[in-house]
PDB file of C-alpha atoms in Angstrom:
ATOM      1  CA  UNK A   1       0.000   0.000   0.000  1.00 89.00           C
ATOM      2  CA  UNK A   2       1.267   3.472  -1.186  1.00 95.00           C
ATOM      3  CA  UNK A   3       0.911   6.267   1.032  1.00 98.00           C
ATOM      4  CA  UNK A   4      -1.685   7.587  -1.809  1.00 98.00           C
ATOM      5  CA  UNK A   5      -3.872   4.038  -1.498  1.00 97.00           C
ATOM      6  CA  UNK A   6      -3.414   5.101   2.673  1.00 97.00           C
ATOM      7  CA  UNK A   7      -3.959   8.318   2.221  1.00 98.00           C
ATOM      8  CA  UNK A   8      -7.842   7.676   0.681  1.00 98.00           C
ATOM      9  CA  UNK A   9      -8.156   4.746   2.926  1.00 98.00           C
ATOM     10  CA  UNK A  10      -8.320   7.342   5.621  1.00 97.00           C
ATOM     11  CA  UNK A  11     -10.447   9.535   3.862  1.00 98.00           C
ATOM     12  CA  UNK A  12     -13.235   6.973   3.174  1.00 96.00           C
ATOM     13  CA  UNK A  13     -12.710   6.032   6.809  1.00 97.00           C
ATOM     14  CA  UNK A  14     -13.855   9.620   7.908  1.00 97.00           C
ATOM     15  CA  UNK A  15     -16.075  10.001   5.219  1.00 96.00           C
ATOM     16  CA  UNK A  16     -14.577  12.947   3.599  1.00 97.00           C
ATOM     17  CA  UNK A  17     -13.060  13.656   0.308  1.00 98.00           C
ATOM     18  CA  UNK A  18      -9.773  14.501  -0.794  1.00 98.00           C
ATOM     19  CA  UNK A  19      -8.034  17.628  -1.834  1.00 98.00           C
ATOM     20  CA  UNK A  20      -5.627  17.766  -3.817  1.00 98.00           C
ATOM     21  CA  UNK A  21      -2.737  20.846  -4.545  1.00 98.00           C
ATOM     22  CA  UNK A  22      -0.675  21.868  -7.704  1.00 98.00           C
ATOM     23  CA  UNK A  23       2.091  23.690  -7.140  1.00 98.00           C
ATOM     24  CA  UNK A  24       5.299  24.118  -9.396  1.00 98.00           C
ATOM     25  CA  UNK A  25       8.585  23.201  -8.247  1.00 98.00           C
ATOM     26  CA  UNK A  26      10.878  25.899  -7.864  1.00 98.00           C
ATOM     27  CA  UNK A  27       8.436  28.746  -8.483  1.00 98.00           C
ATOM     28  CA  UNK A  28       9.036  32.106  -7.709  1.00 98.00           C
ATOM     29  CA  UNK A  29      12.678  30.292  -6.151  1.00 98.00           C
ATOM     30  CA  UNK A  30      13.622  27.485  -4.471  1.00 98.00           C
ATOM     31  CA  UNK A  31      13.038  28.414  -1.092  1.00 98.00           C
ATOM     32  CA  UNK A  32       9.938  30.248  -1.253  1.00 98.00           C
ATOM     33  CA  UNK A  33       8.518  27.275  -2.699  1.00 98.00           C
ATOM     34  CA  UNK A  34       9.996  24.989  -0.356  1.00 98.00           C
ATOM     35  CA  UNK A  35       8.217  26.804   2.447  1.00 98.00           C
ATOM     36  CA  UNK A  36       4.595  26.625   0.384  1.00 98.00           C
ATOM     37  CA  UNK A  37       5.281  22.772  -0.127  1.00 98.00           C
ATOM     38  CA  UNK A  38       5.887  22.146   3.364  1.00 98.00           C
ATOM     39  CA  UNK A  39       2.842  24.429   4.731  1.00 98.00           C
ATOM     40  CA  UNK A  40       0.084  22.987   2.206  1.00 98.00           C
ATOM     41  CA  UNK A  41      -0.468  19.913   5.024  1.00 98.00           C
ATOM     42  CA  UNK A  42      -1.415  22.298   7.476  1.00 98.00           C
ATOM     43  CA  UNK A  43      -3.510  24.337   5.297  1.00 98.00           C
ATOM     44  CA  UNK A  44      -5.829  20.999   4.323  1.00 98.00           C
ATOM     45  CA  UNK A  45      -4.205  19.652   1.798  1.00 98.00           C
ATOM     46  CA  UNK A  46      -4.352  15.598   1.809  1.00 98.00           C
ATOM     47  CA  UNK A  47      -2.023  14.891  -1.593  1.00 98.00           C
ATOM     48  CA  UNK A  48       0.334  17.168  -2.810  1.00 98.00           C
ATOM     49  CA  UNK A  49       0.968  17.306  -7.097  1.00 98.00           C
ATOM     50  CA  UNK A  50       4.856  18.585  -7.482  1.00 98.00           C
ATOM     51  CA  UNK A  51       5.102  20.136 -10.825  1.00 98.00           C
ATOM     52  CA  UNK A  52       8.379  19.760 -12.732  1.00 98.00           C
ATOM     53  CA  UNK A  53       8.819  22.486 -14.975  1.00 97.00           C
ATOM     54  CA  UNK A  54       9.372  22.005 -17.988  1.00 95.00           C
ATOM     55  CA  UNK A  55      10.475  23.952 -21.289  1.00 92.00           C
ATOM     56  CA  UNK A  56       7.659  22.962 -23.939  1.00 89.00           C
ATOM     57  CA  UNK A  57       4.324  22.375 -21.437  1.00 88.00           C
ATOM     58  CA  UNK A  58       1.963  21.449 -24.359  1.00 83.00           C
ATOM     59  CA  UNK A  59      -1.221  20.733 -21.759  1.00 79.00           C
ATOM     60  CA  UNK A  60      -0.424  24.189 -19.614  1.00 86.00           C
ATOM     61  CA  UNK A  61      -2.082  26.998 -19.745  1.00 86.00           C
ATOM     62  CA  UNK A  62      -0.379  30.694 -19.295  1.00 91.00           C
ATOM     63  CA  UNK A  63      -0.884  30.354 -15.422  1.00 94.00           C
ATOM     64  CA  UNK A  64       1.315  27.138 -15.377  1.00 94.00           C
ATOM     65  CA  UNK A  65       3.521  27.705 -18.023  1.00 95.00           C
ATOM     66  CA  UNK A  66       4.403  30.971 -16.283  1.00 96.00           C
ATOM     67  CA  UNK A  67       4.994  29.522 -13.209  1.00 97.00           C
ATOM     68  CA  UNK A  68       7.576  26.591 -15.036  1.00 97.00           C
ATOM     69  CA  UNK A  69       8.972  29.797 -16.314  1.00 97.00           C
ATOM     70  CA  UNK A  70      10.145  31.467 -13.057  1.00 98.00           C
ATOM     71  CA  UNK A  71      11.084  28.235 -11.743  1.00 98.00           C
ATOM     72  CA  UNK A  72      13.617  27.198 -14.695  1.00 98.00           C
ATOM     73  CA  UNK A  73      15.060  30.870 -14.627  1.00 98.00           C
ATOM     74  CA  UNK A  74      15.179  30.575 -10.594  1.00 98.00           C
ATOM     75  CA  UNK A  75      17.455  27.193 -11.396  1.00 98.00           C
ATOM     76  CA  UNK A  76      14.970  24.925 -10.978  1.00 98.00           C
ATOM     77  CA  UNK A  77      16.115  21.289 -11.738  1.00 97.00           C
ATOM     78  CA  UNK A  78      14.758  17.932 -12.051  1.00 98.00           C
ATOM     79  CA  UNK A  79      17.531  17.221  -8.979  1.00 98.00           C
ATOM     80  CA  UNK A  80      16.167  19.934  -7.255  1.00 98.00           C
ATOM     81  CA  UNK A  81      12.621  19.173  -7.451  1.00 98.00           C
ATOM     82  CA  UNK A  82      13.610  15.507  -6.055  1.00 98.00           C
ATOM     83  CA  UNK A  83      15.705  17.871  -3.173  1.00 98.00           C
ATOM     84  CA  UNK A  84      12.712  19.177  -2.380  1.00 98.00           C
ATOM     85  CA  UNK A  85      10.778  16.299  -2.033  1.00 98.00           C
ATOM     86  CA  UNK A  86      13.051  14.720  -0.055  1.00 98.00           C
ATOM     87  CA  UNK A  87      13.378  17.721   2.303  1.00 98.00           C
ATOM     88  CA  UNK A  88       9.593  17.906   2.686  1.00 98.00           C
ATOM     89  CA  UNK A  89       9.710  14.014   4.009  1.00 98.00           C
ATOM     90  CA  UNK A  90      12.117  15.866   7.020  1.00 98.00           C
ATOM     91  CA  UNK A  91       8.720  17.056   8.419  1.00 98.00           C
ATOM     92  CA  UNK A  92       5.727  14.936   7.013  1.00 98.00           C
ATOM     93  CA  UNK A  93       6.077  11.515   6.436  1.00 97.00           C
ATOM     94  CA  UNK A  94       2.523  10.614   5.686  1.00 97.00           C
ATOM     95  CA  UNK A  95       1.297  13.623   3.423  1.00 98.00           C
ATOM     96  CA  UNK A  96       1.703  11.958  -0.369  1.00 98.00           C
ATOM     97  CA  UNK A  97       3.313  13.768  -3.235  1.00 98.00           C
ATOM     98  CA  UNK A  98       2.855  13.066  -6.604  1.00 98.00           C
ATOM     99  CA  UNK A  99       5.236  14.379  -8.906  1.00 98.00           C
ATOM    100  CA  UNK A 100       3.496  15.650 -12.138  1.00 97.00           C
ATOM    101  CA  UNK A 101       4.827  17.027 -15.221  1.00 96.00           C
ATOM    102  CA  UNK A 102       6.291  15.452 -18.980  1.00 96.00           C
ATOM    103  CA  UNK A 103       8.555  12.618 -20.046  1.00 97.00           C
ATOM    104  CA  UNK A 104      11.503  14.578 -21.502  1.00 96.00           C
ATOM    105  CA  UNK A 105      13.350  15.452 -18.049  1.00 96.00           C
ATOM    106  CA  UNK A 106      12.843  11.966 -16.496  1.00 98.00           C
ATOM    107  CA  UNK A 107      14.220  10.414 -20.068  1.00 97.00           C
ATOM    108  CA  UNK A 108      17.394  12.612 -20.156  1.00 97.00           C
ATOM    109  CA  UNK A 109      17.566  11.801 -16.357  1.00 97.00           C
ATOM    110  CA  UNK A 110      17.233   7.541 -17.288  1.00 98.00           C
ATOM    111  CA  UNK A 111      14.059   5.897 -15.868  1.00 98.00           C
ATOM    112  CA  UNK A 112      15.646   3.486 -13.742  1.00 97.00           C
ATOM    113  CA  UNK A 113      17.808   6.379 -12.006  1.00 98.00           C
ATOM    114  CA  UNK A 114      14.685   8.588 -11.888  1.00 98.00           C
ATOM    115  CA  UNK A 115      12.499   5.947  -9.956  1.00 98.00           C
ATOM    116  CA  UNK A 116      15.011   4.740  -7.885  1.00 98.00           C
ATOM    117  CA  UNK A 117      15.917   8.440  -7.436  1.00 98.00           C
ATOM    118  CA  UNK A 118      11.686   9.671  -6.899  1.00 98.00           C
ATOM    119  CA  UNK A 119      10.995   6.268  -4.514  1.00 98.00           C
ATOM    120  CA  UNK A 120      14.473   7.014  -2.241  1.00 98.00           C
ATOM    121  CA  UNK A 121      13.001  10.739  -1.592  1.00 98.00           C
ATOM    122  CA  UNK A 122       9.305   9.873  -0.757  1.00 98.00           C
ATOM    123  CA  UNK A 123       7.445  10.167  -3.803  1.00 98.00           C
ATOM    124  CA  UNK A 124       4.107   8.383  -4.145  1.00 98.00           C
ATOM    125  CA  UNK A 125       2.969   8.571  -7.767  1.00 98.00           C
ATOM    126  CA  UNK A 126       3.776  10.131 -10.909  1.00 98.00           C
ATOM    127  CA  UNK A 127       0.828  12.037 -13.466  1.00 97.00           C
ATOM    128  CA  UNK A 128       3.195  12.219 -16.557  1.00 97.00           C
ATOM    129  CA  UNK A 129       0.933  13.570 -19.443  1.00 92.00           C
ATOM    130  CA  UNK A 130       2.354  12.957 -22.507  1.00 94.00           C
ATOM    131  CA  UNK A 131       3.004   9.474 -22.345  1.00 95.00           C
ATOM    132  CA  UNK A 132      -0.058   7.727 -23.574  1.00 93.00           C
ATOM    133  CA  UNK A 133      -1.453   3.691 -22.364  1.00 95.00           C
ATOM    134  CA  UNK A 134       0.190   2.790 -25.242  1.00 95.00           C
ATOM    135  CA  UNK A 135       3.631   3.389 -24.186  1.00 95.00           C
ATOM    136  CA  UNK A 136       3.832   1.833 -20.761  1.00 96.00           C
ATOM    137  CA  UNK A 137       6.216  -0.305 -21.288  1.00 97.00           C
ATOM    138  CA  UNK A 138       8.255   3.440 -20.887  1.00 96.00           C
ATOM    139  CA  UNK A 139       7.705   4.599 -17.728  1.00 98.00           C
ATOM    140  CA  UNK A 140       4.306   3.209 -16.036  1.00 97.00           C
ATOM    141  CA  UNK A 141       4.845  -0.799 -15.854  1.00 97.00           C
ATOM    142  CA  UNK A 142       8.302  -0.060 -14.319  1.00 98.00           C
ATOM    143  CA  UNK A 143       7.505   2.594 -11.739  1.00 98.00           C
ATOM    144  CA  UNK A 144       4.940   0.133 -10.812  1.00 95.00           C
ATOM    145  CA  UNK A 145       7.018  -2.378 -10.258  1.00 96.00           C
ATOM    146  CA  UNK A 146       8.768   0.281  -8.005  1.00 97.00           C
ATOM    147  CA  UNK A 147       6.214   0.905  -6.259  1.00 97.00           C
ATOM    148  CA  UNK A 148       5.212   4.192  -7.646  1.00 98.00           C
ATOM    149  CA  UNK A 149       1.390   4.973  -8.168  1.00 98.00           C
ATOM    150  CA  UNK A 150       1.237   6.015 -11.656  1.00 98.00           C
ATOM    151  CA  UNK A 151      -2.000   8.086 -12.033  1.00 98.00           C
ATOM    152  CA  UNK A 152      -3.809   8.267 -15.620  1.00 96.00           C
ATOM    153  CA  UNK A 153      -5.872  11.198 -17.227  1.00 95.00           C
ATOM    154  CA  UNK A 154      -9.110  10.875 -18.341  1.00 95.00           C
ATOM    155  CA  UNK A 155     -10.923  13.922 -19.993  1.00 91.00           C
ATOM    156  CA  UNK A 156     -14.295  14.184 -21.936  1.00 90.00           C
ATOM    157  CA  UNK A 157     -13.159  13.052 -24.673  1.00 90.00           C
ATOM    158  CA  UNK A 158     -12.506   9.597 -22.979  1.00 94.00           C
ATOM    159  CA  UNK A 159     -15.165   7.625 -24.714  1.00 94.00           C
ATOM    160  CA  UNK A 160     -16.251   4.162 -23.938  1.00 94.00           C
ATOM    161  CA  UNK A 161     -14.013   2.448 -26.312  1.00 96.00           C
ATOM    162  CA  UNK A 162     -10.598   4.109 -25.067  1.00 96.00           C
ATOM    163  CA  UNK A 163     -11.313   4.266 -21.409  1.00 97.00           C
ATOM    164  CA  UNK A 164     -10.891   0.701 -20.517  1.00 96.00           C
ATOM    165  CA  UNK A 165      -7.254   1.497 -22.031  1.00 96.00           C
ATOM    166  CA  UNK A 166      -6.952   4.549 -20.202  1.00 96.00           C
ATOM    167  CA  UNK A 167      -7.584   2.799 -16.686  1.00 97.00           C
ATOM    168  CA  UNK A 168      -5.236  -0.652 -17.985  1.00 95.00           C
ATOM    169  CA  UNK A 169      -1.836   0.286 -15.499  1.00 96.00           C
ATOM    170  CA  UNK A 170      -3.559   2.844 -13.212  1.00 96.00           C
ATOM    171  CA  UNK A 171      -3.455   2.741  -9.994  1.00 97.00           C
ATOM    172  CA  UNK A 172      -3.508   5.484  -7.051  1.00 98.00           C
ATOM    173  CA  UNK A 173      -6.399   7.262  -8.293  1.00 98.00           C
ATOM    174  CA  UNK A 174      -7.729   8.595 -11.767  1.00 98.00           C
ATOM    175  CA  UNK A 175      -7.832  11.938 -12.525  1.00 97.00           C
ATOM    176  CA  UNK A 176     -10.550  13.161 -14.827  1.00 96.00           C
ATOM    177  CA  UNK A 177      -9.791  16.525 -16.367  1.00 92.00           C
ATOM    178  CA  UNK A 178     -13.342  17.894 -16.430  1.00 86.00           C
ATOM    179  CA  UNK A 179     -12.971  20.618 -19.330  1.00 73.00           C
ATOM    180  CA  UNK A 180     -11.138  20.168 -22.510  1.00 61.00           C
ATOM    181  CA  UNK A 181      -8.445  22.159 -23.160  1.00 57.00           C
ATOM    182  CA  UNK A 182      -5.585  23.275 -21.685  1.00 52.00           C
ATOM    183  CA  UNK A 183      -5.045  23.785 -17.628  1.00 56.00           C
ATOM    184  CA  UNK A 184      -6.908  27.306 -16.249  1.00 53.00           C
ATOM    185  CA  UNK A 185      -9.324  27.673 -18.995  1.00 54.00           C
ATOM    186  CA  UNK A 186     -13.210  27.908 -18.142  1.00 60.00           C
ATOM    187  CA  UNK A 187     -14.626  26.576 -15.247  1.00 70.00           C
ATOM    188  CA  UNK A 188     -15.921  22.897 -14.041  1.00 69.00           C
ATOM    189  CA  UNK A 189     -19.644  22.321 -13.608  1.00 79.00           C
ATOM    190  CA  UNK A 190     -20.648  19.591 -11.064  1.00 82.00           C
ATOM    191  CA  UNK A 191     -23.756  18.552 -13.339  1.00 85.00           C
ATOM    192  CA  UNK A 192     -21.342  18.188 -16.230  1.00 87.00           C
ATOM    193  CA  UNK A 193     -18.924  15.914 -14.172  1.00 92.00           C
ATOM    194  CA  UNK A 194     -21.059  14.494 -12.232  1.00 94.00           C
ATOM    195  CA  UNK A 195     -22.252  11.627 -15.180  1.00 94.00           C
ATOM    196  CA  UNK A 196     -19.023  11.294 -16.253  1.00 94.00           C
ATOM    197  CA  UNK A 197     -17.389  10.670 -12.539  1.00 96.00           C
ATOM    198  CA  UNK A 198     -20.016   8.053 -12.476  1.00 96.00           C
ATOM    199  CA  UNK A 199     -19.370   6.598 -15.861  1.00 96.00           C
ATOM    200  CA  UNK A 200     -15.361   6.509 -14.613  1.00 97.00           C
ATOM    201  CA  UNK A 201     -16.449   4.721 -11.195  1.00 97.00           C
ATOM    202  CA  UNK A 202     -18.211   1.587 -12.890  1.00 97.00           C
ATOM    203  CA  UNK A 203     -15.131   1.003 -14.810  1.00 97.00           C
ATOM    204  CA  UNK A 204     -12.299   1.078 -11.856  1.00 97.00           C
ATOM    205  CA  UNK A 205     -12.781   0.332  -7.975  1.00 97.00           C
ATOM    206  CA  UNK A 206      -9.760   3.500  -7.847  1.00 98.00           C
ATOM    207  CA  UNK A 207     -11.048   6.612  -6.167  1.00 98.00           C
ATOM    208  CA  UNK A 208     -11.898   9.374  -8.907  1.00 98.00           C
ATOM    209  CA  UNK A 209     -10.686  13.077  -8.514  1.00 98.00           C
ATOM    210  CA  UNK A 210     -11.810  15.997 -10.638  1.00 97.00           C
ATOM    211  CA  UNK A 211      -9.298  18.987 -11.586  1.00 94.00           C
ATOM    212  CA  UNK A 212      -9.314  21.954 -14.251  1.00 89.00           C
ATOM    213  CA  UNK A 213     -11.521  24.970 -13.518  1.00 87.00           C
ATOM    214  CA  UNK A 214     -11.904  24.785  -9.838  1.00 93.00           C
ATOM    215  CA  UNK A 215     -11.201  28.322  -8.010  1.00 93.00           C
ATOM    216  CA  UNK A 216     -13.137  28.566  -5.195  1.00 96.00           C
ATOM    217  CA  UNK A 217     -14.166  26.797  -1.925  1.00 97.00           C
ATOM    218  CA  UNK A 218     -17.784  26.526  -3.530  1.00 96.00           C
ATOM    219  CA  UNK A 219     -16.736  25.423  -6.771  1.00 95.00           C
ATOM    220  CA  UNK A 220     -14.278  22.879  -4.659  1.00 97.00           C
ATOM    221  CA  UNK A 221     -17.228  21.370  -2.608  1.00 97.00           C
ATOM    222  CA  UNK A 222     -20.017  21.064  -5.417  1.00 95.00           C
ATOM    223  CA  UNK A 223     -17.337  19.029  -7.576  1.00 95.00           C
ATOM    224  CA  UNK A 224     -15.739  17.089  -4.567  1.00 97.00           C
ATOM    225  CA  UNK A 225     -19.427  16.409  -3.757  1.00 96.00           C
ATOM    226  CA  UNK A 226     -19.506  14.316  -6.871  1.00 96.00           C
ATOM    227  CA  UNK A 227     -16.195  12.973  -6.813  1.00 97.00           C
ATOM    228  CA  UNK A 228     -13.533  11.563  -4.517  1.00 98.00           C
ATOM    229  CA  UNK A 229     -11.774  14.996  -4.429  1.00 98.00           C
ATOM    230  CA  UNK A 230     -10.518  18.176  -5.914  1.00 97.00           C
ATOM    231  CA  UNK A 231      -7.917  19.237  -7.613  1.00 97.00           C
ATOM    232  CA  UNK A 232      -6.918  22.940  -7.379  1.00 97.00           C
ATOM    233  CA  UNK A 233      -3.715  23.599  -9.749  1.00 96.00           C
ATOM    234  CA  UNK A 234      -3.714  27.328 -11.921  1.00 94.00           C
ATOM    235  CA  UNK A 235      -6.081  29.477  -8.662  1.00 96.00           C
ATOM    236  CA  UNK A 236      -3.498  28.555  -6.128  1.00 98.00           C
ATOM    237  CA  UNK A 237      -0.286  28.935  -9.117  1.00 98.00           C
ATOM    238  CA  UNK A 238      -1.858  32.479 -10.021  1.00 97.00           C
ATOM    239  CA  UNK A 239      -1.818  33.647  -6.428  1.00 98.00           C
ATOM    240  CA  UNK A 240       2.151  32.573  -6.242  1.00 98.00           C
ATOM    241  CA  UNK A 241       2.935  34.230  -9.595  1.00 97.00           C
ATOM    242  CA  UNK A 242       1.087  37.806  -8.243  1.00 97.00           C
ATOM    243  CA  UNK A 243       3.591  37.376  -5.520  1.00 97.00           C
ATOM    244  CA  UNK A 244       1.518  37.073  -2.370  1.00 98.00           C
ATOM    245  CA  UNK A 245       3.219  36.083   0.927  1.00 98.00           C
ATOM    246  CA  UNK A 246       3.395  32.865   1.404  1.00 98.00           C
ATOM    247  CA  UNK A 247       0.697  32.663   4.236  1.00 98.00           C
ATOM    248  CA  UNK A 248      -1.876  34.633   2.015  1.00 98.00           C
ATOM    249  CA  UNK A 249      -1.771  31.712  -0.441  1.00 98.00           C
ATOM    250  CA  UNK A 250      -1.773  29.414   2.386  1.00 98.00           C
ATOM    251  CA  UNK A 251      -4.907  30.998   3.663  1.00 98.00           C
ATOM    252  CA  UNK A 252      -6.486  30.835   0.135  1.00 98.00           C
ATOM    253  CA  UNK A 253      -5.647  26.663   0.286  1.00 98.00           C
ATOM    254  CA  UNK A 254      -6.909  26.637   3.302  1.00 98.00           C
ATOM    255  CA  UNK A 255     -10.509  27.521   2.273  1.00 98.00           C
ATOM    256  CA  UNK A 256     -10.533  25.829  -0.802  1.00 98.00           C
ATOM    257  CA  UNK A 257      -9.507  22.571   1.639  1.00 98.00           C
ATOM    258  CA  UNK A 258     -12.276  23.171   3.542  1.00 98.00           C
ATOM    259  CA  UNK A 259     -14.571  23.850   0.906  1.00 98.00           C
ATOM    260  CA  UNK A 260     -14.099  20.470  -0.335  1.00 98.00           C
ATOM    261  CA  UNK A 261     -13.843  18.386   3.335  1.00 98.00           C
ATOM    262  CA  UNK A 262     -17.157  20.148   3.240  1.00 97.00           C
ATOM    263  CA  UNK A 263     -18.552  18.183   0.777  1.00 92.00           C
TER     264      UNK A 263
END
């Protein structure tokens, strides 16, 4: 059992629903980030998504792609990202973090060295978007095997037909994307999710969390009232990128925790 599969274990056990935080590595610097990382427990936060920025983020929109931005030009690294990771496990050994972003930097890096790397600092799970079911064999069946969580995107264009393919090698939870598009553009709507959550949950026994277009703590509970969380990625990376202290956009996870705990 993962600390992910533990982590929603508890959840169900309390009857609440998760929520779940984006934030990107590195962004504005290292250590301002560092110090977001390690508060977002505290603020509510039951699984943490570690962005890895990245040069080309095809699925990003402006929000995110800013943020991998400021984070490259800070130095941001694939090493550091891991340092960071493993420097958050100092102080929280039970809070998962799932490191999301693309396949080029874990390539260059070598997969075996990057899981053996990601698994000796505490990471749970990987969302790595660009590599489709069809090319498992590349990252997913061996971070399995080493005993990473490697957590699959489904979207609305997920039909019948693909999604059996889509859910093959997941495992931690499933992630539907509940607009199409790219990250920060429009805004979820529970009744629109809601059938396709359900559609998702007769398919896999895996807990189902909903991201993309939630900004506020209402728009966090009416979708993690349908769902086994909420995601909140671009609302929380916007507030960062504006430059707020760091325990204004603590305060701002905080409610949007609540907001879905509230569900």
């Amino acid at each position: 059992m993962t600390r992910i599969d533990a982590k929603f274990a508890e959840l169900k056990a309390a009857g609440k629903k998760a929520f779940v935080a984006y934030v990107m590595a590195g962004d504005p610097d290292y250590d301002t980030s560092l110090e977001i990382v390690k508060g977002l427990p505290g603020a509510g936060v039951d699984i943490i998504e570690l962005g890895i920025p990245f040069t080309d983020p095809m699925a990003d929109g402006p929000t995110i792609q800013a943020a991998g931005q400021r984070a490259l030009e800070a130095g941001q690294t694939l090493q550091k990202t891991l340092d960071m990771a493993a420097e958050f496990r100092k102080g929280d050994d039970s809070t998962p973090i799932v490191m999301m972003g693309y396949y080029n930097p874990i390539y260059n890096r070598g997969v075996d060295r990057f899981l053996a790397d990601a698994k000796a600092v505490g990471v749970d799970g990987l969302i790595v978007v660009d590599l489709p079911p069809e090319e498992d064999d590349e990252l997913c069946i061996p971070a399995r095997d080493a005993g990473l969580n490697f957590i699959r995107l489904a979207t609305p264009t997920t039909d019948d037909k693909r999604l059996p393919k889509v859910l093959q090698n997941t495992s931690g939870f499933v992630y539907y994307v509940s607009i199409t598009g790219i990250t920060g553009a429009g805004e979820a709507q529970a009744a629109d999710v809601a059938p396709e959550v359900a559609r998702i949950k007769a398919r896999t026994d895996l807990p189902v969390v909903v991201g993309f277009g939630i900004n506020t703590p209402d728009k966090a509970r009416a979708i993690a009232g349908i769902a086994d969380g909420a995601v909140v990625g671009s609302a929380i990376v916007a507030r960062i990128g504006q430059g707020e202290p760091v325990d204004e956009v603590l305060d701002f996870v905080r409610g949007l925790a609540e907001g879905a705990h509230s569900a």
